[in-house]
Structures are given as structure tokens and as C-alpha cells.
């Protein structure tokens, strides 16, 4: 919407939109063209996707058409479902939708139903549904698991999928697809509208949202939101940088660049990083500590809500945060965003930048602070990528069997399902379009009889066929299933509470298990002393004892996207241009040293370095494709070398390349050939080069949880991560020995290849690099590009020297040789 002064009467083509026009006129607003187009399409019965910049008014574009239909043709019961990926977003969405309803006195009720909603309120909702319900994919699945779904959703007109890019390429997106397929069985005329700000494959994303039977409408806008990226540059750079060598050393530069009176979100990529930066900033500005806050997903929800409210009122000016504030929350007071460390992904940076100036056609300002000098290359690549309008694509998953198994049990817990009709509905989703009869039959047999391996155990015989419907007969199985609904399988977390039982948040069990009584750690901006852990709850008390220890969480490694990697390679080629930008000018000492010691590769070149040290013979390769691709490439090349001359290799990787460390005088260059780029037997070679069974066993743990093979425990008696691992490991061993063709085993292996090793990108990389000119360089010391890889390996070793001491000692040795 845009403010008009003086307001004028809004003219809309459809009479049903008159109440909407009246409210916009009441606000002094004029609807934007994409909003009008969406309303008209909705009232014409269409479904589709709206992609416009963050802060442009997507929510009103999505809901006002449905509200107009409800006012024109009032009906009892639930009319509109609004699905959001984060329950924290539901509060803002509810307030936005309530605003016109309350202003105009419309006879409509809007409520939220998420994991934060009380049990009593949920029970009241099931008896008397509001016309508009805001919920999450997990809560929608839970609603489908109760009898009476046909009545509950019998009047449903439409479903809105907010922040669709966030769900699309995850198992939560697949779960949403399956829920929509069930709703469309109940309501064939159901309309679906997806909302997104950052997607590179809009048409495909729209098709996934609406299902295969419908041709989607794609609505976009010519509204432009300018994004200004400013770098906070170090005074000088170390010629030999490594990951994390800047970071917190630059906290004073960040403080100097910002203004405590300017509302600012300071994004980090991990929760541990957010905790450390919050400590640094409150230390630097003790007089303003009450105006600085910390926000991440492990902090208790009530505290996060209080922080969000204080940002909106202006009481809090700076928030150090993670992806917990990436999406949707409308912070109009926020004027500036900071990104600490590379966002690794164009869409992520654009999404975070959009948190500032959260109004149509606003100008977003984002400050970038590197944690590693070479990240300045990435920010330069970001700037050029965004200028060209490049955004990553998000694709749906291909037949994740665990999600389908969970969904079928969900339906069986509710009204039950008929196999033929349900299979037909499932095949109308993009994810399961190619589900075969044999696969569906195997899944039904697995759920009904426990398959070949688990048939002797009653708890795995979950569904029973009665009167052509599969149902769950055992109430205990229904209860256990409902407690496990969902596809998020992060490491087991435990509650942190003060000894007076006031909740603070959650930490991972792996960190909590290492604490001893009296240990002090920093969490949620507080110094906490560990008292005891009982019933999966960590009890602590506040203390004045100082500590720099912060909890660690899994999933901290982000890799650069394929879209960003393309621009990164161009930046390196252009870095010697006389008209380079500030970032590349700052990097001159590093880039000059790289050129002097080795070579700066052009876009059509692949740089390979060999270097001999007292550790052995080093091979450094720089495809600039991201750490996950490089992990697969490193092990693949190591295997292909070892087939010719056996040796024990050590592999290290980062976003720019990989290192293979071999015994002294290993003849890398003599053994090298075009076969190293071969795509023949690629998956077989990767299986041979890695302990794939170990990786698959770890991946199977999450699949087993989603498929309901292991029970997480009751709320009052949660299982530990060790217990869950033992349970899933036993099942994995049974399947591997007695049922090697088990679909869940195959899924686990495929997820390792596609998600962890990104084999599809690895194959594209091999195909790309075999057309490049190879540049072999033999160096007397590791080059600036090689140095971070060497440090990556050193950092994983135990030593009585600190990492900094070892790095300084090595540099002195090399300088002496030079």
C-alpha cells in the first residue's frame, strides 16, 4: 500500500471488493496493482503465487480477496487457513488481519493455532472454529489426525502459504503438500495462494503450491526495493587469512559504524555466534546494555515476544539475532541491518536486508562485517549478483518416504483413508508425482504388518483395514503418533530453567551432558551457573562469575550457493582490474601475494597447487563451489589417486577449495589425468571413497523419527539423544541385515548423496571443470588461498598450543625460509 494525501476513493472492478475499498480509503491508502490483481484472481476462483519484495503488502494481497468472498457470501465454520513456517510470525499476521476486521466491524473471527496455543483454547477451536485460522504445517497435520476432518474443513475456501520459499525445498514443504492433497480431497474447489519474496524458479514453485491439476496464476510487481550494501572494512588485512581470524576482533569497528539511536538488526549465521557478539557489544556499550537484546530460536518464546514488542516501540534499538528474525515479522522501526559473516546465499541476504525499511519501495541498507578477509570477495559477488537479479532456485524434494509414512498414519488416526483415492490425491503433488504402485504397496504393508523385519512387534503394526478404510485402532499408537508429528529432527534439546523453575530457553543435550556442578556459561545474555540436570531439564542460577563459554548447537556450517559461486569466480578474475571496488582494494595485499606465490585463476581456469612441507605433500584445488561439493570432490579425488598408488590421505575443505594431504613425495601430478573429471561410476566411486554406511546410519536416525519408528518419549519423560540413537541404530542394523531393499534405507543413502554431499552439484562441477584450462603451480609455501585450508585441518587437532600460537610459529618458519 502507499499513503495518499489527500485520500481518494479507491476504484475496484468487482462489487464484492467494495468493503475492501472502503477500508483502504479509511486508511488513506491506495491498493497497489498487484494487490488488486490478486483479489480479482481470487474472486475468479484462481490459485497461484504472489512474488513481490519484502514489506510490499503481501499479507493484504493474500487475505483481502478471501475476506471479500466471506463478506459477500457468509458461511459458518473455517473459511481461510493461513499457513506460516514460524509460529512466531503468527502474532504479527493475526494483528495485521484483525486490523481491518476491527476497524470496519466485520463479523469475522481470526485466531492462531500453533505450538504456543494453550490446550484449552485448541479444544474450544475444534468445537467452534474461527472463520480465519493462522497455523503451521505441524498444527495442520495434527488437526487432520482427529476424527471429524470433513466437518472441520467442510466450509474451507482457501489456504495461504506464507514465506513459501522457506518451506518449498524442505520436508516441512513436503508435509504441507500432503496436507493440501488431503484438504483437496475434502474440498475439490479449494484455492491455494503462495507468497514469497525471494525465489528463482517462480513457475515451478507456484505449481508445487497449487498441485498438478491446476494451472497457477503468477503475480509479480514492478515495485523496486533498492538494497544498499556497505562493508565495514578492517584497517589492514593479514596476507594469510583464515576462517574466523577477523570476526570479534572487529567489534569496535562495528560499534563505531553504527548509532545506538538507529534501530538495527545484527544478523549472525549461528546461535553461538549471536551469543558471543551480544557479549562483545554490551561490553563495548555498558551504558546502553538495556537497549541491546539477543534473539534466537533457543531463547524462551515469552522472552522473544517481549524483545519483538520492545523493538516495535523503540525501547530496544539493537538486536543481535539469527534466522529467528529472517522472516515476516514486521519491524517498521528498523532502519538498518548488519550481516556478520557471509550470508552464503543471495536470497538469504536479500531477505535479511528486507527487514529494514519494511514498506513498499523502501530502500534497505545492510552493513557487512567479514569474519574472514576472503569473505570480502563474497560480498562483492553478492552486490553484483543482486544487481543482475540473480536468486537461488528452491526445488521440492523427491519422494521422501518417511514424510509420506507419517502422513498416512496421520490420516488413519483421523477419519481413516481409502488406498486408491488417497494414492490418486498424493500423485497430484509434485513431490510424489512419480510414486509407483509398488512403492505405495510396500508402504501400506510396512504400516499394516511392519514389513519383512518388524512384523513380530505389535507397535509397528500401526494401521488396520476395515470397510475399505485404513484406520489406527490402538489409542496408544494414536497418542504416540500425535506427539511425534513433524519433520524437524534437530539434535535433542533440553530445557534450561532457574532453580525457581522460571524458563530461560533450550540447549542441546550434547552440550548439557558435559557440564559439571559449578560450571559457568553464557546464554541468552546471562551468566549462568550449572546446578544439576534432572528429567532432561538443566537447572541453573544467576551468577556474577565470568565466563566466555557459550553453548554450541549443530548445523552451523553454511555453504555458498551455486548462484553465488558463479559470481565469486568472476570477482577473482576481475580483482586485478584498476577500477575495483573498496572490498577488492582492501584485499590487494592478499590477492597480490596469491599472484606472486601462485596464480589468480580466471573464470576459464582451474587452479591446482602442490606444496611440500614437513607434514607431507599437499594438493590444493580451487573450484570455488562451496564446502559440501568440495567435501565430495576431495574424497572422490583421494579415492581415484589411491586406486593408482595407495596412501593415507587427510582431507580438509572450505567454500573455496579442498586440500589432500599425502605422504612426502606423493606424485599427484604424475597420477593425474582426465579421468579425475569423469562422471562414469560417480556414485559408485563416492560410495567407495567414503564410509557411506556410517553417514547413512546417522541420516537414518532422523528418517526413523519422522517415520515413527522411534518414539521421542512423553513430555514428562523425553528420551535422551543417546537412547534415540541406540533405538534407530538397532533398526538400521536389522534393516541392513534382513531387508536391504527397505525404502527407508534407500532414502537415507540418497539423502546423504543429495543433501550432505550435493552429488547433483558435484556432477555439474566435474562437468564444468573438465572444460577449463588446468593451471598447476608448485609453491614453496602454502599460498593465501591454501592457508585457510591448512588452518581448517589444524583446528581439528588436539594440541597444547593454541591455534594462534601454531599459526604464528608456522609463519615464522616460512618467513625464515623466504
mmCIF file with all atom_site columns, C-alpha atoms in Angstrom, residues 338-522:
data_model
loop_
_atom_site.group_PDB
_atom_site.id
_atom_site.type_symbol
_atom_site.label_atom_id
_atom_site.label_alt_id
_atom_site.label_comp_id
_atom_site.label_asym_id
_atom_site.label_entity_id
_atom_site.label_seq_id
_atom_site.pdbx_PDB_ins_code
_atom_site.Cartn_x
_atom_site.Cartn_y
_atom_site.Cartn_z
_atom_site.occupancy
_atom_site.B_iso_or_equiv
_atom_site.pdbx_formal_charge
_atom_site.auth_seq_id
_atom_site.auth_comp_id
_atom_site.auth_asym_id
_atom_site.auth_atom_id
_atom_site.pdbx_PDB_model_num
ATOM 1   C CA . UNK A 1 338 ? 24.016  -5.801  9.780   1.00 0.00 ? 338 UNK A CA 1
ATOM 2   C CA . UNK A 1 339 ? 25.238  -9.152  8.457   1.00 0.00 ? 339 UNK A CA 1
ATOM 3   C CA . UNK A 1 340 ? 28.168  -10.627 10.388  1.00 0.00 ? 340 UNK A CA 1
ATOM 4   C CA . UNK A 1 341 ? 29.983  -13.101 8.168   1.00 0.00 ? 341 UNK A CA 1
ATOM 5   C CA . UNK A 1 342 ? 28.881  -14.040 4.679   1.00 0.00 ? 342 UNK A CA 1
ATOM 6   C CA . UNK A 1 343 ? 25.204  -14.991 4.298   1.00 0.00 ? 343 UNK A CA 1
ATOM 7   C CA . UNK A 1 344 ? 26.411  -17.561 1.684   1.00 0.00 ? 344 UNK A CA 1
ATOM 8   C CA . UNK A 1 345 ? 23.167  -17.233 -0.249  1.00 0.00 ? 345 UNK A CA 1
ATOM 9   C CA . UNK A 1 346 ? 21.759  -14.318 -2.292  1.00 0.00 ? 346 UNK A CA 1
ATOM 10  C CA . UNK A 1 347 ? 18.163  -14.964 -1.224  1.00 0.00 ? 347 UNK A CA 1
ATOM 11  C CA . UNK A 1 348 ? 19.138  -15.059 2.466   1.00 0.00 ? 348 UNK A CA 1
ATOM 12  C CA . UNK A 1 349 ? 20.968  -11.721 2.248   1.00 0.00 ? 349 UNK A CA 1
ATOM 13  C CA . UNK A 1 350 ? 18.059  -10.135 0.356   1.00 0.00 ? 350 UNK A CA 1
ATOM 14  C CA . UNK A 1 351 ? 15.572  -11.490 2.907   1.00 0.00 ? 351 UNK A CA 1
ATOM 15  C CA . UNK A 1 352 ? 17.580  -10.102 5.811   1.00 0.00 ? 352 UNK A CA 1
ATOM 16  C CA . UNK A 1 353 ? 18.165  -6.762  4.115   1.00 0.00 ? 353 UNK A CA 1
ATOM 17  C CA . UNK A 1 354 ? 14.387  -6.522  3.643   1.00 0.00 ? 354 UNK A CA 1
ATOM 18  C CA . UNK A 1 355 ? 13.894  -6.415  7.412   1.00 0.00 ? 355 UNK A CA 1
ATOM 19  C CA . UNK A 1 356 ? 14.898  -2.732  7.225   1.00 0.00 ? 356 UNK A CA 1
ATOM 20  C CA . UNK A 1 357 ? 12.668  -0.035  5.699   1.00 0.00 ? 357 UNK A CA 1
ATOM 21  C CA . UNK A 1 358 ? 9.826   -2.577  5.742   1.00 0.00 ? 358 UNK A CA 1
ATOM 22  C CA . UNK A 1 359 ? 7.495   -0.540  3.500   1.00 0.00 ? 359 UNK A CA 1
ATOM 23  C CA . UNK A 1 360 ? 6.688   -0.667  -0.241  1.00 0.00 ? 360 UNK A CA 1
ATOM 24  C CA . UNK A 1 361 ? 9.508   0.700   -2.416  1.00 0.00 ? 361 UNK A CA 1
ATOM 25  C CA . UNK A 1 362 ? 11.658  1.337   0.678   1.00 0.00 ? 362 UNK A CA 1
ATOM 26  C CA . UNK A 1 363 ? 15.455  1.344   0.475   1.00 0.00 ? 363 UNK A CA 1
ATOM 27  C CA . UNK A 1 364 ? 17.110  -1.414  2.503   1.00 0.00 ? 364 UNK A CA 1
ATOM 28  C CA . UNK A 1 365 ? 20.516  -0.725  3.997   1.00 0.00 ? 365 UNK A CA 1
ATOM 29  C CA . UNK A 1 366 ? 22.723  -3.624  5.067   1.00 0.00 ? 366 UNK A CA 1
ATOM 30  C CA . UNK A 1 367 ? 26.178  -3.393  6.633   1.00 0.00 ? 367 UNK A CA 1
ATOM 31  C CA . UNK A 1 368 ? 28.503  -6.349  6.074   1.00 0.00 ? 368 UNK A CA 1
ATOM 32  C CA . UNK A 1 369 ? 31.206  -7.234  8.577   1.00 0.00 ? 369 UNK A CA 1
ATOM 33  C CA . UNK A 1 370 ? 33.595  -10.018 7.478   1.00 0.00 ? 370 UNK A CA 1
ATOM 34  C CA . UNK A 1 371 ? 34.781  -12.750 9.840   1.00 0.00 ? 371 UNK A CA 1
ATOM 35  C CA . UNK A 1 372 ? 37.430  -13.674 7.271   1.00 0.00 ? 372 UNK A CA 1
ATOM 36  C CA . UNK A 1 373 ? 39.177  -11.342 4.822   1.00 0.00 ? 373 UNK A CA 1
ATOM 37  C CA . UNK A 1 374 ? 38.305  -13.549 1.847   1.00 0.00 ? 374 UNK A CA 1
ATOM 38  C CA . UNK A 1 375 ? 34.610  -13.009 2.650   1.00 0.00 ? 375 UNK A CA 1
ATOM 39  C CA . UNK A 1 376 ? 35.092  -9.553  1.142   1.00 0.00 ? 376 UNK A CA 1
ATOM 40  C CA . UNK A 1 377 ? 35.211  -11.382 -2.207  1.00 0.00 ? 377 UNK A CA 1
ATOM 41  C CA . UNK A 1 378 ? 31.812  -12.847 -1.381  1.00 0.00 ? 378 UNK A CA 1
ATOM 42  C CA . UNK A 1 379 ? 30.188  -9.525  -0.534  1.00 0.00 ? 379 UNK A CA 1
ATOM 43  C CA . UNK A 1 380 ? 31.447  -8.076  -3.804  1.00 0.00 ? 380 UNK A CA 1
ATOM 44  C CA . UNK A 1 381 ? 29.931  -11.119 -5.540  1.00 0.00 ? 381 UNK A CA 1
ATOM 45  C CA . UNK A 1 382 ? 26.664  -10.534 -3.618  1.00 0.00 ? 382 UNK A CA 1
ATOM 46  C CA . UNK A 1 383 ? 26.480  -6.963  -4.850  1.00 0.00 ? 383 UNK A CA 1
ATOM 47  C CA . UNK A 1 384 ? 26.939  -7.958  -8.483  1.00 0.00 ? 384 UNK A CA 1
ATOM 48  C CA . UNK A 1 385 ? 24.592  -10.939 -8.229  1.00 0.00 ? 385 UNK A CA 1
ATOM 49  C CA . UNK A 1 386 ? 21.768  -8.841  -6.779  1.00 0.00 ? 386 UNK A CA 1
ATOM 50  C CA . UNK A 1 387 ? 22.368  -6.110  -9.371  1.00 0.00 ? 387 UNK A CA 1
ATOM 51  C CA . UNK A 1 388 ? 21.762  -8.731  -12.076 1.00 0.00 ? 388 UNK A CA 1
ATOM 52  C CA . UNK A 1 389 ? 18.617  -10.008 -10.332 1.00 0.00 ? 389 UNK A CA 1
ATOM 53  C CA . UNK A 1 390 ? 20.003  -13.497 -9.663  1.00 0.00 ? 390 UNK A CA 1
ATOM 54  C CA . UNK A 1 391 ? 18.278  -15.538 -6.941  1.00 0.00 ? 391 UNK A CA 1
ATOM 55  C CA . UNK A 1 392 ? 18.697  -19.201 -5.985  1.00 0.00 ? 392 UNK A CA 1
ATOM 56  C CA . UNK A 1 393 ? 16.081  -21.742 -7.016  1.00 0.00 ? 393 UNK A CA 1
ATOM 57  C CA . UNK A 1 394 ? 14.250  -23.854 -4.432  1.00 0.00 ? 394 UNK A CA 1
ATOM 58  C CA . UNK A 1 395 ? 13.044  -27.243 -5.608  1.00 0.00 ? 395 UNK A CA 1
ATOM 59  C CA . UNK A 1 396 ? 10.655  -29.710 -3.931  1.00 0.00 ? 396 UNK A CA 1
ATOM 60  C CA . UNK A 1 397 ? 12.022  -32.941 -2.507  1.00 0.00 ? 397 UNK A CA 1
ATOM 61  C CA . UNK A 1 398 ? 11.634  -36.144 -4.496  1.00 0.00 ? 398 UNK A CA 1
ATOM 62  C CA . UNK A 1 399 ? 9.521   -38.819 -2.777  1.00 0.00 ? 399 UNK A CA 1
ATOM 63  C CA . UNK A 1 400 ? 10.677  -38.668 0.860   1.00 0.00 ? 400 UNK A CA 1
ATOM 64  C CA . UNK A 1 401 ? 9.070   -41.902 2.080   1.00 0.00 ? 401 UNK A CA 1
ATOM 65  C CA . UNK A 1 402 ? 9.331   -41.012 5.774   1.00 0.00 ? 402 UNK A CA 1
ATOM 66  C CA . UNK A 1 403 ? 7.076   -37.963 5.370   1.00 0.00 ? 403 UNK A CA 1
ATOM 67  C CA . UNK A 1 404 ? 4.519   -39.994 3.416   1.00 0.00 ? 404 UNK A CA 1
ATOM 68  C CA . UNK A 1 405 ? 4.523   -42.739 6.068   1.00 0.00 ? 405 UNK A CA 1
ATOM 69  C CA . UNK A 1 406 ? 3.867   -40.157 8.782   1.00 0.00 ? 406 UNK A CA 1
ATOM 70  C CA . UNK A 1 407 ? 1.093   -38.564 6.719   1.00 0.00 ? 407 UNK A CA 1
ATOM 71  C CA . UNK A 1 408 ? -0.717  -41.864 6.127   1.00 0.00 ? 408 UNK A CA 1
ATOM 72  C CA . UNK A 1 409 ? -0.673  -42.663 9.843   1.00 0.00 ? 409 UNK A CA 1
ATOM 73  C CA . UNK A 1 410 ? -1.984  -39.123 10.492  1.00 0.00 ? 410 UNK A CA 1
ATOM 74  C CA . UNK A 1 411 ? -4.947  -39.761 8.160   1.00 0.00 ? 411 UNK A CA 1
ATOM 75  C CA . UNK A 1 412 ? -5.503  -43.200 9.711   1.00 0.00 ? 412 UNK A CA 1
ATOM 76  C CA . UNK A 1 413 ? -5.634  -41.641 13.196  1.00 0.00 ? 413 UNK A CA 1
ATOM 77  C CA . UNK A 1 414 ? -8.394  -39.310 11.977  1.00 0.00 ? 414 UNK A CA 1
ATOM 78  C CA . UNK A 1 415 ? -11.202 -40.386 9.678   1.00 0.00 ? 415 UNK A CA 1
ATOM 79  C CA . UNK A 1 416 ? -9.129  -43.107 8.009   1.00 0.00 ? 416 UNK A CA 1
ATOM 80  C CA . UNK A 1 417 ? -8.253  -43.314 4.317   1.00 0.00 ? 417 UNK A CA 1
ATOM 81  C CA . UNK A 1 418 ? -9.069  -45.443 1.285   1.00 0.00 ? 418 UNK A CA 1
ATOM 82  C CA . UNK A 1 419 ? -5.909  -46.592 -0.536  1.00 0.00 ? 419 UNK A CA 1
ATOM 83  C CA . UNK A 1 420 ? -6.957  -45.896 -4.150  1.00 0.00 ? 420 UNK A CA 1
ATOM 84  C CA . UNK A 1 421 ? -8.396  -42.407 -3.543  1.00 0.00 ? 421 UNK A CA 1
ATOM 85  C CA . UNK A 1 422 ? -5.505  -41.393 -1.309  1.00 0.00 ? 422 UNK A CA 1
ATOM 86  C CA . UNK A 1 423 ? -2.888  -42.593 -3.805  1.00 0.00 ? 423 UNK A CA 1
ATOM 87  C CA . UNK A 1 424 ? -4.639  -40.588 -6.520  1.00 0.00 ? 424 UNK A CA 1
ATOM 88  C CA . UNK A 1 425 ? -4.572  -37.460 -4.333  1.00 0.00 ? 425 UNK A CA 1
ATOM 89  C CA . UNK A 1 426 ? -0.914  -37.981 -3.369  1.00 0.00 ? 426 UNK A CA 1
ATOM 90  C CA . UNK A 1 427 ? 0.119   -38.284 -7.014  1.00 0.00 ? 427 UNK A CA 1
ATOM 91  C CA . UNK A 1 428 ? -1.307  -34.832 -7.653  1.00 0.00 ? 428 UNK A CA 1
ATOM 92  C CA . UNK A 1 429 ? 1.533   -33.389 -5.570  1.00 0.00 ? 429 UNK A CA 1
ATOM 93  C CA . UNK A 1 430 ? 4.781   -32.541 -7.339  1.00 0.00 ? 430 UNK A CA 1
ATOM 94  C CA . UNK A 1 431 ? 6.888   -34.402 -4.763  1.00 0.00 ? 431 UNK A CA 1
ATOM 95  C CA . UNK A 1 432 ? 5.046   -37.709 -5.245  1.00 0.00 ? 432 UNK A CA 1
ATOM 96  C CA . UNK A 1 433 ? 4.004   -37.377 -8.879  1.00 0.00 ? 433 UNK A CA 1
ATOM 97  C CA . UNK A 1 434 ? 6.145   -40.411 -9.736  1.00 0.00 ? 434 UNK A CA 1
ATOM 98  C CA . UNK A 1 435 ? 5.258   -42.587 -6.722  1.00 0.00 ? 435 UNK A CA 1
ATOM 99  C CA . UNK A 1 436 ? 4.859   -46.105 -8.107  1.00 0.00 ? 436 UNK A CA 1
ATOM 100 C CA . UNK A 1 437 ? 2.190   -48.670 -7.236  1.00 0.00 ? 437 UNK A CA 1
ATOM 101 C CA . UNK A 1 438 ? 4.932   -50.942 -5.870  1.00 0.00 ? 438 UNK A CA 1
ATOM 102 C CA . UNK A 1 439 ? 6.272   -48.222 -3.561  1.00 0.00 ? 439 UNK A CA 1
ATOM 103 C CA . UNK A 1 440 ? 2.804   -47.384 -2.235  1.00 0.00 ? 440 UNK A CA 1
ATOM 104 C CA . UNK A 1 441 ? 2.022   -51.078 -1.689  1.00 0.00 ? 441 UNK A CA 1
ATOM 105 C CA . UNK A 1 442 ? 5.322   -51.504 0.191   1.00 0.00 ? 442 UNK A CA 1
ATOM 106 C CA . UNK A 1 443 ? 4.480   -48.551 2.459   1.00 0.00 ? 443 UNK A CA 1
ATOM 107 C CA . UNK A 1 444 ? 0.991   -49.890 3.215   1.00 0.00 ? 444 UNK A CA 1
ATOM 108 C CA . UNK A 1 445 ? 2.444   -53.325 4.026   1.00 0.00 ? 445 UNK A CA 1
ATOM 109 C CA . UNK A 1 446 ? 5.107   -51.669 6.208   1.00 0.00 ? 446 UNK A CA 1
ATOM 110 C CA . UNK A 1 447 ? 2.442   -49.761 8.171   1.00 0.00 ? 447 UNK A CA 1
ATOM 111 C CA . UNK A 1 448 ? -0.055  -52.611 8.365   1.00 0.00 ? 448 UNK A CA 1
ATOM 112 C CA . UNK A 1 449 ? 2.296   -55.531 9.093   1.00 0.00 ? 449 UNK A CA 1
ATOM 113 C CA . UNK A 1 450 ? 5.662   -53.990 9.998   1.00 0.00 ? 450 UNK A CA 1
ATOM 114 C CA . UNK A 1 451 ? 7.211   -55.084 6.710   1.00 0.00 ? 451 UNK A CA 1
ATOM 115 C CA . UNK A 1 452 ? 9.600   -58.035 6.469   1.00 0.00 ? 452 UNK A CA 1
ATOM 116 C CA . UNK A 1 453 ? 11.632  -57.174 9.560   1.00 0.00 ? 453 UNK A CA 1
ATOM 117 C CA . UNK A 1 454 ? 9.301   -55.749 12.211  1.00 0.00 ? 454 UNK A CA 1
ATOM 118 C CA . UNK A 1 455 ? 6.174   -57.872 11.829  1.00 0.00 ? 455 UNK A CA 1
ATOM 119 C CA . UNK A 1 456 ? 6.808   -59.580 15.198  1.00 0.00 ? 456 UNK A CA 1
ATOM 120 C CA . UNK A 1 457 ? 6.395   -56.300 17.098  1.00 0.00 ? 457 UNK A CA 1
ATOM 121 C CA . UNK A 1 458 ? 2.796   -55.032 17.595  1.00 0.00 ? 458 UNK A CA 1
ATOM 122 C CA . UNK A 1 459 ? 3.830   -51.369 17.968  1.00 0.00 ? 459 UNK A CA 1
ATOM 123 C CA . UNK A 1 460 ? 4.973   -51.343 14.314  1.00 0.00 ? 460 UNK A CA 1
ATOM 124 C CA . UNK A 1 461 ? 1.651   -52.736 13.053  1.00 0.00 ? 461 UNK A CA 1
ATOM 125 C CA . UNK A 1 462 ? 0.029   -49.324 13.080  1.00 0.00 ? 462 UNK A CA 1
ATOM 126 C CA . UNK A 1 463 ? -2.925  -49.361 10.664  1.00 0.00 ? 463 UNK A CA 1
ATOM 127 C CA . UNK A 1 464 ? -5.746  -51.827 10.069  1.00 0.00 ? 464 UNK A CA 1
ATOM 128 C CA . UNK A 1 465 ? -8.005  -52.192 7.015   1.00 0.00 ? 465 UNK A CA 1
ATOM 129 C CA . UNK A 1 466 ? -11.703 -52.034 7.938   1.00 0.00 ? 466 UNK A CA 1
ATOM 130 C CA . UNK A 1 467 ? -14.539 -51.460 5.430   1.00 0.00 ? 467 UNK A CA 1
ATOM 131 C CA . UNK A 1 468 ? -12.075 -50.357 2.723   1.00 0.00 ? 468 UNK A CA 1
ATOM 132 C CA . UNK A 1 469 ? -10.577 -47.751 5.091   1.00 0.00 ? 469 UNK A CA 1
ATOM 133 C CA . UNK A 1 470 ? -7.223  -47.923 6.832   1.00 0.00 ? 470 UNK A CA 1
ATOM 134 C CA . UNK A 1 471 ? -7.518  -46.797 10.450  1.00 0.00 ? 471 UNK A CA 1
ATOM 135 C CA . UNK A 1 472 ? -5.458  -46.758 13.638  1.00 0.00 ? 472 UNK A CA 1
ATOM 136 C CA . UNK A 1 473 ? -7.321  -48.945 16.107  1.00 0.00 ? 473 UNK A CA 1
ATOM 137 C CA . UNK A 1 474 ? -4.977  -48.741 19.097  1.00 0.00 ? 474 UNK A CA 1
ATOM 138 C CA . UNK A 1 475 ? -5.472  -45.436 21.035  1.00 0.00 ? 475 UNK A CA 1
ATOM 139 C CA . UNK A 1 476 ? -1.912  -45.718 22.381  1.00 0.00 ? 476 UNK A CA 1
ATOM 140 C CA . UNK A 1 477 ? -0.483  -45.652 18.834  1.00 0.00 ? 477 UNK A CA 1
ATOM 141 C CA . UNK A 1 478 ? -2.609  -42.571 18.059  1.00 0.00 ? 478 UNK A CA 1
ATOM 142 C CA . UNK A 1 479 ? -1.357  -40.757 21.161  1.00 0.00 ? 479 UNK A CA 1
ATOM 143 C CA . UNK A 1 480 ? 2.283   -41.575 20.437  1.00 0.00 ? 480 UNK A CA 1
ATOM 144 C CA . UNK A 1 481 ? 1.906   -40.571 16.778  1.00 0.00 ? 481 UNK A CA 1
ATOM 145 C CA . UNK A 1 482 ? 0.384   -37.183 17.565  1.00 0.00 ? 482 UNK A CA 1
ATOM 146 C CA . UNK A 1 483 ? 3.247   -36.377 19.931  1.00 0.00 ? 483 UNK A CA 1
ATOM 147 C CA . UNK A 1 484 ? 5.736   -37.103 17.143  1.00 0.00 ? 484 UNK A CA 1
ATOM 148 C CA . UNK A 1 485 ? 4.056   -35.247 14.253  1.00 0.00 ? 485 UNK A CA 1
ATOM 149 C CA . UNK A 1 486 ? 6.502   -33.034 12.396  1.00 0.00 ? 486 UNK A CA 1
ATOM 150 C CA . UNK A 1 487 ? 9.631   -33.265 10.267  1.00 0.00 ? 487 UNK A CA 1
ATOM 151 C CA . UNK A 1 488 ? 12.142  -31.220 12.284  1.00 0.00 ? 488 UNK A CA 1
ATOM 152 C CA . UNK A 1 489 ? 14.708  -33.626 13.747  1.00 0.00 ? 489 UNK A CA 1
ATOM 153 C CA . UNK A 1 490 ? 17.408  -31.365 15.140  1.00 0.00 ? 490 UNK A CA 1
ATOM 154 C CA . UNK A 1 491 ? 19.646  -32.613 17.925  1.00 0.00 ? 491 UNK A CA 1
ATOM 155 C CA . UNK A 1 492 ? 17.808  -33.402 21.152  1.00 0.00 ? 492 UNK A CA 1
ATOM 156 C CA . UNK A 1 493 ? 17.326  -30.236 23.184  1.00 0.00 ? 493 UNK A CA 1
ATOM 157 C CA . UNK A 1 494 ? 16.813  -29.828 26.915  1.00 0.00 ? 494 UNK A CA 1
ATOM 158 C CA . UNK A 1 495 ? 15.108  -27.038 28.836  1.00 0.00 ? 495 UNK A CA 1
ATOM 159 C CA . UNK A 1 496 ? 17.132  -24.527 30.872  1.00 0.00 ? 496 UNK A CA 1
ATOM 160 C CA . UNK A 1 497 ? 15.353  -23.266 33.977  1.00 0.00 ? 497 UNK A CA 1
ATOM 161 C CA . UNK A 1 498 ? 16.334  -21.291 37.022  1.00 0.00 ? 498 UNK A CA 1
ATOM 162 C CA . UNK A 1 499 ? 16.121  -23.243 40.255  1.00 0.00 ? 499 UNK A CA 1
ATOM 163 C CA . UNK A 1 500 ? 12.802  -21.443 40.845  1.00 0.00 ? 500 UNK A CA 1
ATOM 164 C CA . UNK A 1 501 ? 11.627  -23.154 37.595  1.00 0.00 ? 501 UNK A CA 1
ATOM 165 C CA . UNK A 1 502 ? 11.414  -19.971 35.501  1.00 0.00 ? 502 UNK A CA 1
ATOM 166 C CA . UNK A 1 503 ? 12.200  -20.984 31.910  1.00 0.00 ? 503 UNK A CA 1
ATOM 167 C CA . UNK A 1 504 ? 15.104  -19.428 30.005  1.00 0.00 ? 504 UNK A CA 1
ATOM 168 C CA . UNK A 1 505 ? 15.228  -21.490 26.820  1.00 0.00 ? 505 UNK A CA 1
ATOM 169 C CA . UNK A 1 506 ? 16.790  -24.674 25.444  1.00 0.00 ? 506 UNK A CA 1
ATOM 170 C CA . UNK A 1 507 ? 20.272  -26.013 24.773  1.00 0.00 ? 507 UNK A CA 1
ATOM 171 C CA . UNK A 1 508 ? 21.401  -29.199 23.072  1.00 0.00 ? 508 UNK A CA 1
ATOM 172 C CA . UNK A 1 509 ? 21.786  -32.267 25.234  1.00 0.00 ? 509 UNK A CA 1
ATOM 173 C CA . UNK A 1 510 ? 25.309  -32.875 23.924  1.00 0.00 ? 510 UNK A CA 1
ATOM 174 C CA . UNK A 1 511 ? 26.438  -29.561 25.470  1.00 0.00 ? 511 UNK A CA 1
ATOM 175 C CA . UNK A 1 512 ? 24.453  -30.016 28.689  1.00 0.00 ? 512 UNK A CA 1
ATOM 176 C CA . UNK A 1 513 ? 25.874  -33.514 29.282  1.00 0.00 ? 513 UNK A CA 1
ATOM 177 C CA . UNK A 1 514 ? 29.417  -32.058 29.574  1.00 0.00 ? 514 UNK A CA 1
ATOM 178 C CA . UNK A 1 515 ? 28.513  -29.584 32.344  1.00 0.00 ? 515 UNK A CA 1
ATOM 179 C CA . UNK A 1 516 ? 29.535  -30.201 35.943  1.00 0.00 ? 516 UNK A CA 1
ATOM 180 C CA . UNK A 1 517 ? 28.142  -28.552 39.044  1.00 0.00 ? 517 UNK A CA 1
ATOM 181 C CA . UNK A 1 518 ? 29.568  -25.044 39.377  1.00 0.00 ? 518 UNK A CA 1
ATOM 182 C CA . UNK A 1 519 ? 30.385  -24.627 35.678  1.00 0.00 ? 519 UNK A CA 1
ATOM 183 C CA . UNK A 1 520 ? 29.516  -21.167 34.367  1.00 0.00 ? 520 UNK A CA 1
ATOM 184 C CA . UNK A 1 521 ? 28.370  -20.434 30.819  1.00 0.00 ? 521 UNK A CA 1
ATOM 185 C CA . UNK A 1 522 ? 26.834  -17.560 28.897  1.00 0.00 ? 522 UNK A CA 1
#
